């Protein structure tokens, strides 16, 4: 115990913020007025701290074996300081790729995907509503202007996607994994498209149906409770978006996923894939147990790919990538906004979660989300994970189609069209 305590004391002194620990026996280690105070209730959690196994330490927090006092921003500085090595380092064991593929295949059947989506998104609509923006956009915002609020930045993101897709009135548009419908409705109301959204979340499906009815959009907007693999429309879509969706698809299914988007897209059409990507070339999740924590408490079945792998999988399906943009620091700022909002309403969040469950489970969910939001913000800031928007075309094979010879699509092969203000007109 004394050797472990000395090891921890030395590690605490090296951290960028002050941290104090209350050990299982009641004694304190660290400064009396520390920025972060951890009450550790068992020796196993203490050992995980000493080893830098922050995922297991996070599990101890969720399960009530460690109690946190202090700002989540300060806590995440401490977490970064105790990591033993780069969390994006790949697992070098020879059997890892084979094991990863087997696990990915098993985790992403239609039934498992539906269960996993519902596990995350059907926690409580009111819980998400508490800390998201009014449109309930649960993906990276776009701070086009540094003075923007979260709500303004989310609207800027919705419009940024619609502009990149060059949406036009009457076009058939598909939003894969449409969430609570913000992008779907924005595209219909501001760009006049015939819009279809799909989701596996029962809560989200019901919410979007309600919004469609309230806004009188039933003649040109529909939402389906549907797996992307089971969508077989009578006509292909001219424009497709997939936002925050492909992280749930699985590495083993990625080529098939983009192949399905290819089949759903009309020749010459555009598809936008907006999603989280890995910071390292070979890691499908973060090390030091952080990925395991996310897998267990937040996103079961979630897998990350480096953007180079995503581009390769898109190309293998026949899609041609024409524009790639990283929004990594935008997502860090988005997540900190969510985290700060939740931290300012913990009592209300606890009340909402308890209303739909027992108090013990509600407390575990709340602790998990506090760590998840702040930990993810830190990870995007440090480049351990990233976010890319990839715009691709389905070449129509006609060298004289499009605005330039050889474009083989509606894509103009220049970015000016995205930023022309007069393009946007309410429909």
Short mmCIF file of C-alpha atoms in Angstrom, two decimals:
data_model
loop_
_atom_site.label_atom_id
_atom_site.label_comp_id
_atom_site.label_asym_id
_atom_site.label_seq_id
_atom_site.Cartn_x
_atom_site.Cartn_y
_atom_site.Cartn_z
CA UNK A 1 0.00 0.00 0.00
CA UNK A 2 2.77 2.46 0.88
CA UNK A 3 4.60 1.82 -2.41
CA UNK A 4 1.36 2.31 -4.37
CA UNK A 5 0.62 5.48 -2.43
CA UNK A 6 4.07 6.90 -3.16
CA UNK A 7 3.64 6.07 -6.84
CA UNK A 8 0.32 7.90 -6.93
CA UNK A 9 1.66 10.91 -5.05
CA UNK A 10 4.47 11.26 -7.57
CA UNK A 11 2.04 11.00 -10.47
CA UNK A 12 -0.27 13.62 -8.93
CA UNK A 13 2.60 16.10 -8.63
CA UNK A 14 3.22 15.85 -12.38
CA UNK A 15 -0.37 16.63 -13.43
CA UNK A 16 -1.31 19.97 -15.05
CA UNK A 17 -4.09 20.53 -12.47
CA UNK A 18 -4.16 19.93 -8.73
CA UNK A 19 -5.76 16.63 -7.70
CA UNK A 20 -6.44 15.24 -4.24
CA UNK A 21 -7.47 11.68 -3.40
CA UNK A 22 -9.30 10.29 -0.44
CA UNK A 23 -8.07 6.72 -0.08
CA UNK A 24 -10.30 3.79 0.95
CA UNK A 25 -9.07 4.09 4.54
CA UNK A 26 -10.10 7.73 4.76
CA UNK A 27 -6.66 9.43 4.55
CA UNK A 28 -6.00 12.12 1.95
CA UNK A 29 -3.26 12.39 -0.66
CA UNK A 30 -2.61 15.70 -2.43
CA UNK A 31 -3.27 19.38 -1.69
CA UNK A 32 -6.12 20.37 0.62
CA UNK A 33 -7.74 22.75 -1.93
CA UNK A 34 -7.35 20.84 -5.17
CA UNK A 35 -9.19 21.58 -8.41
CA UNK A 36 -10.27 17.94 -8.60
CA UNK A 37 -11.06 15.71 -5.64
CA UNK A 38 -11.56 11.95 -6.00
CA UNK A 39 -13.07 9.86 -3.23
CA UNK A 40 -11.81 6.32 -3.90
CA UNK A 41 -13.76 3.58 -2.18
CA UNK A 42 -11.79 0.43 -3.11
CA UNK A 43 -8.22 -0.61 -3.76
CA UNK A 44 -8.95 -1.89 -7.28
CA UNK A 45 -9.88 1.63 -8.43
CA UNK A 46 -6.71 2.96 -6.81
CA UNK A 47 -4.62 0.45 -8.75
CA UNK A 48 -6.33 1.42 -12.02
CA UNK A 49 -5.46 5.05 -11.33
CA UNK A 50 -1.81 4.19 -10.70
CA UNK A 51 -1.67 2.19 -13.96
CA UNK A 52 -3.31 4.93 -16.03
CA UNK A 53 -6.23 2.68 -16.96
CA UNK A 54 -8.67 5.56 -17.30
CA UNK A 55 -11.42 3.45 -18.89
CA UNK A 56 -11.56 1.16 -15.86
CA UNK A 57 -11.39 4.23 -13.62
CA UNK A 58 -14.35 5.68 -15.50
CA UNK A 59 -16.24 2.45 -14.92
CA UNK A 60 -15.50 2.77 -11.20
CA UNK A 61 -16.97 6.29 -11.30
CA UNK A 62 -20.14 5.09 -13.06
CA UNK A 63 -20.58 2.20 -10.62
CA UNK A 64 -20.09 4.47 -7.59
CA UNK A 65 -16.69 3.19 -6.44
CA UNK A 66 -15.11 6.56 -7.13
CA UNK A 67 -16.79 9.92 -6.51
CA UNK A 68 -15.76 13.09 -8.37
CA UNK A 69 -15.76 16.68 -7.16
CA UNK A 70 -14.64 19.49 -9.45
CA UNK A 71 -15.14 20.75 -12.99
CA UNK A 72 -15.18 18.20 -15.78
CA UNK A 73 -12.76 20.36 -17.76
CA UNK A 74 -10.23 20.12 -14.92
CA UNK A 75 -10.86 16.40 -14.53
CA UNK A 76 -10.10 15.79 -18.21
CA UNK A 77 -6.80 17.65 -17.93
CA UNK A 78 -5.91 15.27 -15.12
CA UNK A 79 -7.04 12.25 -17.17
CA UNK A 80 -4.81 13.28 -20.07
CA UNK A 81 -1.93 13.62 -17.61
CA UNK A 82 -2.18 10.11 -16.20
CA UNK A 83 -2.33 8.29 -19.56
CA UNK A 84 0.72 6.03 -19.85
CA UNK A 85 1.04 6.40 -23.65
CA UNK A 86 -0.63 7.60 -26.84
CA UNK A 87 -4.22 6.25 -26.84
CA UNK A 88 -4.20 6.07 -30.65
CA UNK A 89 -1.32 3.56 -30.71
CA UNK A 90 -2.34 0.37 -32.56
CA UNK A 91 -2.46 -3.07 -31.00
CA UNK A 92 0.54 -4.84 -32.59
CA UNK A 93 -0.53 -8.41 -31.84
CA UNK A 94 -0.76 -10.46 -35.04
CA UNK A 95 -4.24 -11.80 -34.32
CA UNK A 96 -5.80 -8.39 -33.64
CA UNK A 97 -7.07 -7.67 -37.23
CA UNK A 98 -8.75 -11.08 -37.45
CA UNK A 99 -10.29 -10.75 -33.99
CA UNK A 100 -11.46 -7.21 -34.78
CA UNK A 101 -13.19 -8.37 -37.97
CA UNK A 102 -14.90 -11.30 -36.26
CA UNK A 103 -16.13 -9.02 -33.48
CA UNK A 104 -17.34 -6.45 -36.02
CA UNK A 105 -19.29 -9.03 -38.03
CA UNK A 106 -20.94 -10.41 -34.88
CA UNK A 107 -21.84 -6.96 -33.56
CA UNK A 108 -23.56 -5.64 -36.68
CA UNK A 109 -26.44 -7.87 -37.65
CA UNK A 110 -29.75 -6.10 -38.28
CA UNK A 111 -31.03 -7.17 -34.87
CA UNK A 112 -27.89 -6.11 -32.97
CA UNK A 113 -27.71 -2.76 -34.74
CA UNK A 114 -31.32 -1.99 -33.82
CA UNK A 115 -30.70 -2.96 -30.19
CA UNK A 116 -27.53 -0.88 -30.01
CA UNK A 117 -29.11 2.24 -31.51
CA UNK A 118 -32.07 1.96 -29.13
CA UNK A 119 -29.69 1.43 -26.18
CA UNK A 120 -28.16 4.84 -26.83
CA UNK A 121 -30.83 7.05 -28.40
CA UNK A 122 -33.88 5.79 -26.54
CA UNK A 123 -32.51 6.63 -23.07
CA UNK A 124 -34.88 9.61 -22.76
CA UNK A 125 -35.84 12.30 -25.26
CA UNK A 126 -36.21 14.81 -22.44
CA UNK A 127 -32.70 14.02 -21.20
CA UNK A 128 -31.18 14.83 -24.61
CA UNK A 129 -33.43 17.87 -24.97
CA UNK A 130 -31.99 19.23 -21.71
CA UNK A 131 -28.46 19.77 -23.04
CA UNK A 132 -28.77 19.80 -26.85
CA UNK A 133 -29.77 22.86 -28.89
CA UNK A 134 -33.50 23.58 -29.52
CA UNK A 135 -33.45 21.59 -32.79
CA UNK A 136 -31.95 18.65 -30.90
CA UNK A 137 -29.02 18.23 -33.31
CA UNK A 138 -26.82 15.44 -31.90
CA UNK A 139 -23.75 15.84 -34.13
CA UNK A 140 -20.84 18.22 -34.68
CA UNK A 141 -21.80 21.89 -35.05
CA UNK A 142 -20.12 24.26 -37.52
CA UNK A 143 -18.80 27.44 -35.91
CA UNK A 144 -18.54 29.41 -39.13
CA UNK A 145 -18.28 32.56 -36.98
CA UNK A 146 -16.37 32.26 -33.71
CA UNK A 147 -19.04 34.31 -31.90
CA UNK A 148 -21.82 31.82 -32.69
CA UNK A 149 -23.88 30.16 -29.99
CA UNK A 150 -24.34 26.39 -30.13
CA UNK A 151 -27.82 26.81 -31.64
CA UNK A 152 -26.48 29.15 -34.34
CA UNK A 153 -23.57 26.83 -35.10
CA UNK A 154 -25.90 23.86 -35.46
CA UNK A 155 -28.04 25.75 -37.97
CA UNK A 156 -24.85 26.72 -39.79
CA UNK A 157 -23.92 23.01 -39.96
CA UNK A 158 -27.33 22.06 -41.35
CA UNK A 159 -27.02 24.70 -44.03
CA UNK A 160 -23.39 23.82 -44.75
CA UNK A 161 -24.43 20.25 -45.58
CA UNK A 162 -27.37 21.36 -47.72
CA UNK A 163 -25.12 23.75 -49.64
CA UNK A 164 -22.43 21.13 -50.18
CA UNK A 165 -25.09 18.79 -51.56
CA UNK A 166 -26.35 21.62 -53.78
CA UNK A 167 -29.94 20.78 -52.86
CA UNK A 168 -32.55 22.07 -55.32
CA UNK A 169 -36.38 22.25 -55.09
CA UNK A 170 -38.09 18.99 -55.96
CA UNK A 171 -35.00 16.80 -55.73
CA UNK A 172 -35.30 13.41 -54.05
CA UNK A 173 -33.20 13.57 -50.89
CA UNK A 174 -32.38 10.85 -48.34
CA UNK A 175 -31.05 11.41 -44.81
CA UNK A 176 -29.61 8.14 -43.45
CA UNK A 177 -29.78 8.07 -39.65
CA UNK A 178 -31.90 11.22 -39.46
CA UNK A 179 -31.88 11.58 -35.66
CA UNK A 180 -34.56 13.93 -34.36
CA UNK A 181 -35.11 15.32 -37.86
CA UNK A 182 -33.29 18.67 -37.82
CA UNK A 183 -31.44 18.21 -41.13
CA UNK A 184 -34.37 16.47 -42.79
CA UNK A 185 -36.75 19.34 -41.97
CA UNK A 186 -34.17 22.06 -42.68
CA UNK A 187 -33.61 20.63 -46.18
CA UNK A 188 -37.36 20.46 -46.84
CA UNK A 189 -38.23 23.88 -45.45
CA UNK A 190 -35.25 25.86 -46.80
CA UNK A 191 -34.43 23.98 -50.01
CA UNK A 192 -37.77 22.50 -51.08
CA UNK A 193 -36.63 18.90 -51.53
CA UNK A 194 -38.72 15.73 -51.41
CA UNK A 195 -37.15 14.34 -48.24
CA UNK A 196 -36.97 10.86 -46.74
CA UNK A 197 -35.32 10.08 -43.41
CA UNK A 198 -34.58 6.69 -41.86
CA UNK A 199 -33.75 5.77 -38.26
CA UNK A 200 -33.63 2.70 -36.02
CA UNK A 201 -34.64 4.66 -32.92
CA UNK A 202 -38.31 4.34 -32.00
CA UNK A 203 -38.20 7.56 -29.97
CA UNK A 204 -36.66 9.54 -32.81
CA UNK A 205 -39.07 8.10 -35.36
CA UNK A 206 -42.08 9.14 -33.28
CA UNK A 207 -40.63 12.62 -32.68
CA UNK A 208 -39.94 13.29 -36.36
CA UNK A 209 -43.39 12.06 -37.40
CA UNK A 210 -44.90 14.51 -34.94
CA UNK A 211 -42.81 17.41 -36.31
CA UNK A 212 -43.75 16.56 -39.91
CA UNK A 213 -47.45 16.65 -39.01
CA UNK A 214 -47.16 19.87 -36.97
CA UNK A 215 -45.39 21.68 -39.82
CA UNK A 216 -47.72 20.43 -42.54
CA UNK A 217 -44.93 18.73 -44.47
CA UNK A 218 -46.59 15.35 -44.95
CA UNK A 219 -46.83 15.80 -48.73
CA UNK A 220 -43.02 15.97 -49.20
CA UNK A 221 -41.34 14.61 -46.05
CA UNK A 222 -41.46 11.09 -44.64
CA UNK A 223 -39.53 9.25 -41.92
CA UNK A 224 -39.16 5.47 -41.86
CA UNK A 225 -38.24 3.14 -39.01
CA UNK A 226 -35.88 1.21 -41.22
CA UNK A 227 -32.43 -0.36 -41.45
CA UNK A 228 -30.37 1.12 -44.29
CA UNK A 229 -29.91 -2.39 -45.70
CA UNK A 230 -33.67 -2.80 -46.08
CA UNK A 231 -34.39 0.42 -47.98
CA UNK A 232 -35.48 -0.25 -51.59
CA UNK A 233 -37.12 2.89 -53.02
CA UNK A 234 -39.01 2.94 -56.29
CA UNK A 235 -36.62 5.61 -57.58
CA UNK A 236 -33.03 6.41 -56.59
CA UNK A 237 -32.26 9.59 -54.66
CA UNK A 238 -30.48 12.51 -56.29
CA UNK A 239 -28.85 13.60 -53.02
CA UNK A 240 -28.01 11.60 -49.86
CA UNK A 241 -26.60 12.59 -46.46
CA UNK A 242 -25.36 10.34 -43.68
CA UNK A 243 -24.59 12.27 -40.48
CA UNK A 244 -23.24 10.53 -37.38
CA UNK A 245 -24.37 7.20 -38.78
CA UNK A 246 -21.47 5.24 -40.23
CA UNK A 247 -19.77 4.98 -36.80
CA UNK A 248 -22.47 2.40 -36.02
CA UNK A 249 -21.99 0.38 -39.21
CA UNK A 250 -18.85 -1.54 -38.24
CA UNK A 251 -15.52 -1.94 -40.00
CA UNK A 252 -16.52 -5.31 -41.47
CA UNK A 253 -19.66 -3.84 -43.10
CA UNK A 254 -18.20 -0.58 -44.38
CA UNK A 255 -17.80 -1.53 -48.04
CA UNK A 256 -21.31 -3.00 -48.06
CA UNK A 257 -22.65 0.17 -46.43
CA UNK A 258 -21.17 2.46 -49.05
CA UNK A 259 -22.25 -0.04 -51.69
CA UNK A 260 -25.84 0.39 -50.53
CA UNK A 261 -25.50 4.19 -50.66
CA UNK A 262 -24.15 3.75 -54.20
CA UNK A 263 -27.24 1.74 -55.18
CA UNK A 264 -29.60 4.27 -53.57
CA UNK A 265 -27.97 7.21 -55.38
CA UNK A 266 -28.97 8.27 -58.88
CA UNK A 267 -26.18 8.42 -61.51
CA UNK A 268 -24.45 11.79 -61.29
CA UNK A 269 -25.79 12.37 -57.76
CA UNK A 270 -24.04 13.52 -54.58
CA UNK A 271 -23.66 11.83 -51.19
CA UNK A 272 -22.31 13.44 -48.03
CA UNK A 273 -20.81 11.26 -45.27
CA UNK A 274 -20.32 13.22 -42.04
CA UNK A 275 -18.87 11.14 -39.23
CA UNK A 276 -16.29 10.54 -36.52
CA UNK A 277 -12.99 9.09 -37.66
CA UNK A 278 -10.03 7.59 -35.80
CA UNK A 279 -6.98 9.68 -34.98
CA UNK A 280 -4.66 6.73 -35.55
CA UNK A 281 -4.30 4.67 -38.69
CA UNK A 282 -5.07 1.26 -37.20
CA UNK A 283 -6.96 1.71 -33.92
CA UNK A 284 -10.72 1.14 -34.00
CA UNK A 285 -11.13 2.62 -30.52
CA UNK A 286 -9.07 4.60 -28.02
CA UNK A 287 -6.59 2.82 -25.77
CA UNK A 288 -6.15 2.85 -21.97
CA UNK A 289 -9.63 1.33 -21.73
CA UNK A 290 -11.39 4.48 -23.01
CA UNK A 291 -12.85 2.66 -26.00
CA UNK A 292 -14.04 -0.17 -23.77
CA UNK A 293 -15.80 2.37 -21.55
CA UNK A 294 -17.64 3.89 -24.54
CA UNK A 295 -18.52 0.40 -25.79
CA UNK A 296 -20.03 -0.63 -22.45
CA UNK A 297 -21.89 2.50 -21.38
CA UNK A 298 -22.54 4.69 -24.41
CA UNK A 299 -22.17 3.24 -27.93
CA UNK A 300 -22.19 -0.57 -27.98
CA UNK A 301 -20.93 -1.72 -31.36
CA UNK A 302 -19.35 1.61 -32.26
CA UNK A 303 -16.16 1.44 -34.37
CA UNK A 304 -13.90 4.14 -35.76
CA UNK A 305 -11.88 4.15 -38.98
CA UNK A 306 -9.14 6.50 -40.11
CA UNK A 307 -10.31 8.84 -42.86
CA UNK A 308 -7.92 7.15 -45.30
CA UNK A 309 -9.71 3.84 -44.72
CA UNK A 310 -13.10 5.51 -45.19
CA UNK A 311 -11.97 6.96 -48.50
CA UNK A 312 -10.72 3.55 -49.61
CA UNK A 313 -14.02 1.87 -48.71
CA UNK A 314 -16.00 4.55 -50.54
CA UNK A 315 -13.81 4.11 -53.61
CA UNK A 316 -14.23 0.33 -53.45
CA UNK A 317 -18.00 0.82 -53.69
CA UNK A 318 -17.66 2.93 -56.83
CA UNK A 319 -18.13 6.35 -55.21
CA UNK A 320 -15.65 9.09 -56.16
CA UNK A 321 -14.67 11.40 -53.26
CA UNK A 322 -14.55 15.00 -54.48
CA UNK A 323 -14.28 17.05 -51.27
CA UNK A 324 -12.97 16.26 -47.76
CA UNK A 325 -13.19 18.66 -44.81
CA UNK A 326 -12.11 18.13 -41.20
CA UNK A 327 -14.27 19.70 -38.48
CA UNK A 328 -12.30 18.22 -35.56
CA UNK A 329 -12.00 21.37 -33.37
CA UNK A 330 -15.62 22.22 -34.15
CA UNK A 331 -16.65 18.96 -32.49
CA UNK A 332 -14.48 19.64 -29.46
CA UNK A 333 -16.27 22.96 -28.99
CA UNK A 334 -19.67 21.32 -29.60
CA UNK A 335 -19.01 18.65 -26.98
CA UNK A 336 -17.81 21.15 -24.42
CA UNK A 337 -21.02 23.12 -24.99
CA UNK A 338 -23.07 19.97 -24.37
CA UNK A 339 -20.97 19.07 -21.33
CA UNK A 340 -21.23 22.54 -19.80
CA UNK A 341 -24.99 22.55 -20.39
CA UNK A 342 -25.43 19.18 -18.69
CA UNK A 343 -23.15 20.16 -15.79
CA UNK A 344 -25.30 23.23 -15.16
CA UNK A 345 -28.49 21.12 -14.89
CA UNK A 346 -27.45 17.97 -13.06
CA UNK A 347 -30.39 17.98 -10.65
CA UNK A 348 -32.91 18.30 -13.47
CA UNK A 349 -31.10 15.62 -15.49
CA UNK A 350 -31.22 13.32 -12.47
CA UNK A 351 -34.96 13.96 -12.07
CA UNK A 352 -35.68 13.25 -15.75
CA UNK A 353 -33.68 10.03 -15.79
CA UNK A 354 -35.17 8.81 -12.52
CA UNK A 355 -38.70 9.33 -13.90
CA UNK A 356 -38.02 6.74 -16.59
CA UNK A 357 -36.03 4.28 -14.49
CA UNK A 358 -34.93 3.49 -10.96
CA UNK A 359 -32.70 5.96 -9.12
CA UNK A 360 -29.64 3.70 -9.19
CA UNK A 361 -29.70 3.18 -12.95
CA UNK A 362 -30.45 6.87 -13.53
CA UNK A 363 -27.39 7.85 -11.52
CA UNK A 364 -25.19 5.46 -13.50
CA UNK A 365 -26.46 6.85 -16.82
CA UNK A 366 -25.83 10.41 -15.66
CA UNK A 367 -22.28 9.64 -14.50
CA UNK A 368 -21.53 7.85 -17.77
CA UNK A 369 -22.72 10.77 -19.91
CA UNK A 370 -20.78 13.31 -17.84
CA UNK A 371 -17.58 11.37 -18.52
CA UNK A 372 -18.48 10.61 -22.13
CA UNK A 373 -19.19 14.21 -23.17
CA UNK A 374 -16.19 15.77 -21.46
CA UNK A 375 -13.86 12.90 -22.36
CA UNK A 376 -14.88 13.09 -26.01
CA UNK A 377 -14.35 16.86 -26.04
CA UNK A 378 -10.82 16.33 -24.71
CA UNK A 379 -10.16 13.61 -27.29
CA UNK A 380 -11.17 15.82 -30.21
CA UNK A 381 -9.08 18.70 -28.89
CA UNK A 382 -6.01 16.50 -28.70
CA UNK A 383 -6.52 14.84 -32.09
CA UNK A 384 -7.11 11.36 -30.70
CA UNK A 385 -10.33 11.25 -32.71
CA UNK A 386 -11.52 13.42 -35.58
CA UNK A 387 -14.55 14.35 -37.67
CA UNK A 388 -14.67 14.47 -41.46
CA UNK A 389 -17.24 15.49 -44.02
CA UNK A 390 -16.65 13.58 -47.24
CA UNK A 391 -18.58 14.58 -50.35
CA UNK A 392 -18.69 11.96 -53.12
CA UNK A 393 -20.32 11.46 -56.50
CA UNK A 394 -21.71 8.50 -58.36
CA UNK A 395 -20.19 9.05 -61.83
CA UNK A 396 -22.78 8.76 -64.57
CA UNK A 397 -20.22 7.77 -67.23
CA UNK A 398 -21.18 10.67 -69.51
CA UNK A 399 -18.16 12.83 -70.27
CA UNK A 400 -20.31 15.76 -71.42
CA UNK A 401 -22.60 15.91 -68.36
CA UNK A 402 -22.15 18.45 -65.60
CA UNK A 403 -20.69 21.96 -65.66
CA UNK A 404 -17.24 20.83 -66.79
CA UNK A 405 -16.18 18.24 -69.32
CA UNK A 406 -15.56 14.98 -67.49
CA UNK A 407 -17.47 15.97 -64.32
CA UNK A 408 -19.85 13.01 -64.85
CA UNK A 409 -22.09 14.47 -62.13
CA UNK A 410 -23.80 17.61 -60.87
CA UNK A 411 -20.71 18.47 -58.81
CA UNK A 412 -19.10 21.65 -60.25
CA UNK A 413 -15.56 20.81 -59.08
CA UNK A 414 -15.17 24.18 -57.36
CA UNK A 415 -16.30 25.34 -53.92
CA UNK A 416 -17.73 28.74 -54.78
CA UNK A 417 -21.27 27.41 -55.08
CA UNK A 418 -21.29 26.51 -51.37
CA UNK A 419 -20.66 30.05 -50.21
CA UNK A 420 -22.88 32.09 -52.54
CA UNK A 421 -25.34 33.69 -50.13
CA UNK A 422 -28.17 34.26 -52.61
CA UNK A 423 -28.47 30.51 -53.24
CA UNK A 424 -30.43 29.95 -50.06
CA UNK A 425 -34.12 30.75 -50.37
CA UNK A 426 -37.00 29.55 -48.22
CA UNK A 427 -39.35 27.30 -50.18
#
